[in-house]
Coordinates of C-alpha atoms in Angstrom, one line a residue:
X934 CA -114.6 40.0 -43.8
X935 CA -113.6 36.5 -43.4
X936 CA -112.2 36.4 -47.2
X937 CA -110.2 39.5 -46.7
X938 CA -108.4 38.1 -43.6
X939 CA -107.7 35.0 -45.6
X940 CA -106.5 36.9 -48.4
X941 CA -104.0 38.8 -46.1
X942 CA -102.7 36.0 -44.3
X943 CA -102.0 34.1 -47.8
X944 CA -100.3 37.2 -49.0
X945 CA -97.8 37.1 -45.4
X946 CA -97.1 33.4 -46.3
X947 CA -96.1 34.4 -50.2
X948 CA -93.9 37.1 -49.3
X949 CA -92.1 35.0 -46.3
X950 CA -91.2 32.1 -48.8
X951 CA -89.8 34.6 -51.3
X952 CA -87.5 36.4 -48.8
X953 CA -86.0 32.8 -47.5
X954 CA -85.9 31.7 -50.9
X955 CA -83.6 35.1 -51.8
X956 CA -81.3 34.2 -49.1
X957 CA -80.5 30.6 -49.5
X958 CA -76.5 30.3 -49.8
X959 CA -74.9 27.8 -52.6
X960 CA -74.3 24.4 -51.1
X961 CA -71.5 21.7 -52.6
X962 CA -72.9 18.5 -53.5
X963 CA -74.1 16.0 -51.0
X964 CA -73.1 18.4 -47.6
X965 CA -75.5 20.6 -45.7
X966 CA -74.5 24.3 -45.6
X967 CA -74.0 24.2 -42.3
X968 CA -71.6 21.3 -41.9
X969 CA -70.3 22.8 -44.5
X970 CA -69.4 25.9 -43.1
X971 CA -68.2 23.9 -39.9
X972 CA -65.8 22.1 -42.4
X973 CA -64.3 25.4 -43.9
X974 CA -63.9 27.3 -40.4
X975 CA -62.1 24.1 -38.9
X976 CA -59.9 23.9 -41.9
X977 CA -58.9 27.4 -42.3
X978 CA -58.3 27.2 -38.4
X979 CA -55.6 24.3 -38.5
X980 CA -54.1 25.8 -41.3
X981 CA -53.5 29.1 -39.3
X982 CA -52.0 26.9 -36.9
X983 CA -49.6 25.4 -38.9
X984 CA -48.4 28.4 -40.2
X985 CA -48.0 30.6 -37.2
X986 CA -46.6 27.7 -35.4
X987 CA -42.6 27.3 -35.8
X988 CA -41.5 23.9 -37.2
X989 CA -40.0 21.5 -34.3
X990 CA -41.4 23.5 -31.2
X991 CA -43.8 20.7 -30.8
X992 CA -40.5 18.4 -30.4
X993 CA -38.5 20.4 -27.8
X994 CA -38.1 18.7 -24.5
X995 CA -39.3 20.8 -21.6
X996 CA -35.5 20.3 -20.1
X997 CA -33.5 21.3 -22.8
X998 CA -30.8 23.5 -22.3
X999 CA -31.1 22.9 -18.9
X1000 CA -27.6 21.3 -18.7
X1001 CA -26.1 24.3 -18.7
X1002 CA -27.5 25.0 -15.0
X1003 CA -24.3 23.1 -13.9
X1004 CA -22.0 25.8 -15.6
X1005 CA -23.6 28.7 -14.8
X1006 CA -22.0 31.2 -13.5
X1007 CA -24.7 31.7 -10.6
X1008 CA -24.2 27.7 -9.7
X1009 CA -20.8 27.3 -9.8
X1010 CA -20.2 30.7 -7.2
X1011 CA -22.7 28.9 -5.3
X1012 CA -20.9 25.9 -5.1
X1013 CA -17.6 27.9 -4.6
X1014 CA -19.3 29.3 -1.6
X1015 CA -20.3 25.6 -0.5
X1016 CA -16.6 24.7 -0.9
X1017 CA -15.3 28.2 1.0
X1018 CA -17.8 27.6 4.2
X1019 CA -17.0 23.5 4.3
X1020 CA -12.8 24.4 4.2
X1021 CA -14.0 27.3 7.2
X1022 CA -15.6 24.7 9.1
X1023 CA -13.0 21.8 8.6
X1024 CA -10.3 24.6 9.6
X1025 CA -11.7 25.0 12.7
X1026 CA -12.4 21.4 13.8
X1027 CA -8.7 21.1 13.1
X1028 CA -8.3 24.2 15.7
X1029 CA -10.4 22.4 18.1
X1030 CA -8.7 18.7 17.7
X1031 CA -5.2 21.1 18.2
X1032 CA -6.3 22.4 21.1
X1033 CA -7.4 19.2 22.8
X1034 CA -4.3 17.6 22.0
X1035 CA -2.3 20.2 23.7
X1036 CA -4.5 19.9 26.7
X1037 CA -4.1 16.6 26.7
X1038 CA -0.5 16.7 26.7
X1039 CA -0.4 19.4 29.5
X1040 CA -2.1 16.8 31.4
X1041 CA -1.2 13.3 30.9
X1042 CA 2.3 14.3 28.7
X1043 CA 4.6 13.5 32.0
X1044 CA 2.9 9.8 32.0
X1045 CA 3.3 9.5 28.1
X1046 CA 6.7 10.4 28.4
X1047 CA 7.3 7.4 31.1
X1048 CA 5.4 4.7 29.4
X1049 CA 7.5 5.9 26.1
X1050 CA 10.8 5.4 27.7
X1051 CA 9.5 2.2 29.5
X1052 CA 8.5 0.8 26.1
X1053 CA 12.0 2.0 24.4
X1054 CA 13.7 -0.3 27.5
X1055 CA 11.3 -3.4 27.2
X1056 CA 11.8 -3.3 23.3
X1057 CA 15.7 -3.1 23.5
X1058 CA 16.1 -5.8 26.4
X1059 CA 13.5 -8.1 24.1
X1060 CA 16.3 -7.0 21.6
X1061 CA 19.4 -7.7 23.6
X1062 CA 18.0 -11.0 24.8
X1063 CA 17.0 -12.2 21.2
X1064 CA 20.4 -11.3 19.6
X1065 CA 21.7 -13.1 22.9
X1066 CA 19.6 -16.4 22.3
X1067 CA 21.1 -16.5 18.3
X1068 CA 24.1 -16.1 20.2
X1069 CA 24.2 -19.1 22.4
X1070 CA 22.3 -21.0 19.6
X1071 CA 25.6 -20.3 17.1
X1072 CA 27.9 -21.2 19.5
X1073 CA 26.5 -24.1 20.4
X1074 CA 26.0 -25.4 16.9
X1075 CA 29.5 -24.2 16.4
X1076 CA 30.9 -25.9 19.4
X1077 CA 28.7 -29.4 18.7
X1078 CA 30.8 -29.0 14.8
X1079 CA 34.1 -28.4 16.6
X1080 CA 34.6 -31.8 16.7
X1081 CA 34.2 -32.7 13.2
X1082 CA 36.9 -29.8 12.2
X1083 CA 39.4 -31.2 15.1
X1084 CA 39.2 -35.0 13.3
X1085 CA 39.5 -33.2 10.1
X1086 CA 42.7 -31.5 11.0
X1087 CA 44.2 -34.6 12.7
X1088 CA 43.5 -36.6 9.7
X1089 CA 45.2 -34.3 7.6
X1090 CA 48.3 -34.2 9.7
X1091 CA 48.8 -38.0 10.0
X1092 CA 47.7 -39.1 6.3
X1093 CA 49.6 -38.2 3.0
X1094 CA 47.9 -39.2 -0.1
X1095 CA 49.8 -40.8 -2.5
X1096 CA 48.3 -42.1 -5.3
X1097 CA 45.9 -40.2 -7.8
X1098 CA 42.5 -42.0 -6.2
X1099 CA 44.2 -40.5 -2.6
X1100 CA 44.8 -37.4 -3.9
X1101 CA 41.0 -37.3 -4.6
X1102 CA 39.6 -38.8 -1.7
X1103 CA 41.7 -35.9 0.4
X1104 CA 40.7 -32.8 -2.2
X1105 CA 36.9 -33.9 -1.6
X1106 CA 37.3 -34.2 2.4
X1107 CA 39.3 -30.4 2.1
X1108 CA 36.7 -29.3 0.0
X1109 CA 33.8 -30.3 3.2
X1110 CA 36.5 -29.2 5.9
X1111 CA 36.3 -25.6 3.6
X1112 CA 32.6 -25.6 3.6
X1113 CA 32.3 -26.0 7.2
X1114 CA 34.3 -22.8 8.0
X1115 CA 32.4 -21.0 5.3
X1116 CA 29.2 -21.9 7.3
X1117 CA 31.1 -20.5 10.0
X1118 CA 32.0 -17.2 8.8
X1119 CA 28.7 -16.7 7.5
X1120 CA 27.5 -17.3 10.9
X1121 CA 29.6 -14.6 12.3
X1122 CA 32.1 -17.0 14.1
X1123 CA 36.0 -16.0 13.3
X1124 CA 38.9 -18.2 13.7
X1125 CA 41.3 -16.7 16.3
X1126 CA 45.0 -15.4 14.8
X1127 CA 47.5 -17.4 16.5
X1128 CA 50.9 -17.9 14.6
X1129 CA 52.9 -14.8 14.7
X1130 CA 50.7 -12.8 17.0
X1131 CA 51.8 -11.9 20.3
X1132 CA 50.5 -14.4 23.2
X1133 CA 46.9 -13.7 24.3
X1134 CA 45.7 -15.2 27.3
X1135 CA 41.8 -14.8 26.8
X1136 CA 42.0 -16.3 23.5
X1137 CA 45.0 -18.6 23.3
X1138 CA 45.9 -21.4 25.8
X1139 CA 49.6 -22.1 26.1
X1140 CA 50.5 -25.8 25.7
X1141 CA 54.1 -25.4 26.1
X1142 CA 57.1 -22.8 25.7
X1143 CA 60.0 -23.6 23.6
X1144 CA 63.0 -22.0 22.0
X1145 CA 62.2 -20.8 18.4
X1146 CA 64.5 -18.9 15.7
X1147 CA 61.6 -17.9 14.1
X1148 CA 59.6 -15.7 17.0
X1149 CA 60.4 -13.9 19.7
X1150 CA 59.8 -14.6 23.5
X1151 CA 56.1 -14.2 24.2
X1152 CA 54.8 -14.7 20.7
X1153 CA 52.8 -17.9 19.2
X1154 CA 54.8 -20.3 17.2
X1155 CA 52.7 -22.9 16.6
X1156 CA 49.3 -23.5 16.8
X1157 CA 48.1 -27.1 18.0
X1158 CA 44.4 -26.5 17.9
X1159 CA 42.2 -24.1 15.8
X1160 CA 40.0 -21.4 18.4
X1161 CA 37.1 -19.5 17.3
X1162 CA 34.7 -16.5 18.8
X1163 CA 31.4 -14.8 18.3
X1164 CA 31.7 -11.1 18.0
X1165 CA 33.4 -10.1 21.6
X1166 CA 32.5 -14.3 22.5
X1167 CA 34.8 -16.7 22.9
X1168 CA 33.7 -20.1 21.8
X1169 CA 37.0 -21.9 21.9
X1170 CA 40.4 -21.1 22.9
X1171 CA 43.1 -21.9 20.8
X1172 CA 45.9 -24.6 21.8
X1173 CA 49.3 -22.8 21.1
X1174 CA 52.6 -23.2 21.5
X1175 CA 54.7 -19.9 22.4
X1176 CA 58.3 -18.7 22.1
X1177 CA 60.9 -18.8 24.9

């Protein structure tokens, strides 16, 4: 009994080893069939991928295109909308400030209107008495330079150059007599018309009467000492002598 179990259990163990040795797969040289198999499904796998996948997707930036956003049509109506609802809103702050204003003038506008016209006078007195002060500062300049021009003219009328050097000497003393009325004129100061004009007693001062051939009664003949004003000013009259 004991044999024929043996026998039966040896004949299990023979058959076993022949059906794995049937079904052993071909292995490559120096790798394990599973590893092997690992190897060939990876492979395959990642060459799948690299054909089904489309060359430079793997290089696109998650943002691209997304410039375009600012050109859209949906942003820019947005933004037109913005624009529309800020000019609604700025319109009627400019509404409100109108209306304040107007208040403001129906309150305080008869005061406004005073102060204004108190201001206007202030500023054209300041004026007045500014022009005035150049005024009396010409005229006294000019008056202080009278002098000069009255020993100017004597001088003239006394000496006669004779010579050449004389001749000279009184050219360059005309030529500083010229320059001092120049200053004047540019000054504003005029010299007062005497000789030939009819006799004015708030600019000329009558020395003397005399007969002339030349002049009627009651007009200048001579003029004995040069007068000057300042606009409607008189800063000298002038000495004159006046037909009889």
């Amino acid at each position: 009994m004991f044999v024929q179990k043996l026998a039966f259990f040896a004949f299990l163990g023979v058959a076993s080893v022949g059906a794995f040795s049937v079904g052993k797969p071909s292995t490559f040289a120096g790798c394990r069939p599973s590893t092997c198999l690992y190897s060939e499904s990876a492979e395959e796998g990642d060459s799948a991928t690299e054909e089904t996948t489309p060359a430079g997707e793997d290089h696109m930036l998650p943002d691209e295109g997304g410039s375009d956003i600012l050109s859209s049509p949906a942003f820019l109506a947005r933004k037109l909308d913005v624009l529309k609802s800020d000019i609604a809103k700025a319109e009627e702050e400019l509404v409100e400030i109108n209306q304040q204003i107007e208040e403001g003038k129906a309150e305080w506008g008869d005061q406004i209107e005073a102060l204004s016209k108190e201001y206007e006078n202030i500023s054209n007195r300041m004026t007045q008495q500014s022009a005035a002060g150049d005024e009396d500062a010409v005229i006294q300049v000019t008056r202080e330079m009278l002098a000069v021009l009255d020993n100017f003219d004597r001088a003239f009328g006394i000496v006669t150059p004779e010579t050449e050097s004389e001749k000279e000497i009184d050219a360059a003393y005309r030529s500083v007599y010229q320059s001092i009325l120049d200053v004047f004129k540019d000054l504003g100061v005029t010299e007062i018309e005497t000789v030939g004009k009819e006799f004015d007693y708030e600019v000329h001062q009558a020395v003397m009467q005399r007969p002339s051939e030349d002049y009627e009664e009651g007009i200048v003949c001579e003029e004995l000492q040069k007068g000057f004003i300042l606009d409607q000013r008189l800063i000298r009259a002038a000495m004159v002598s006046v037909a009889a």
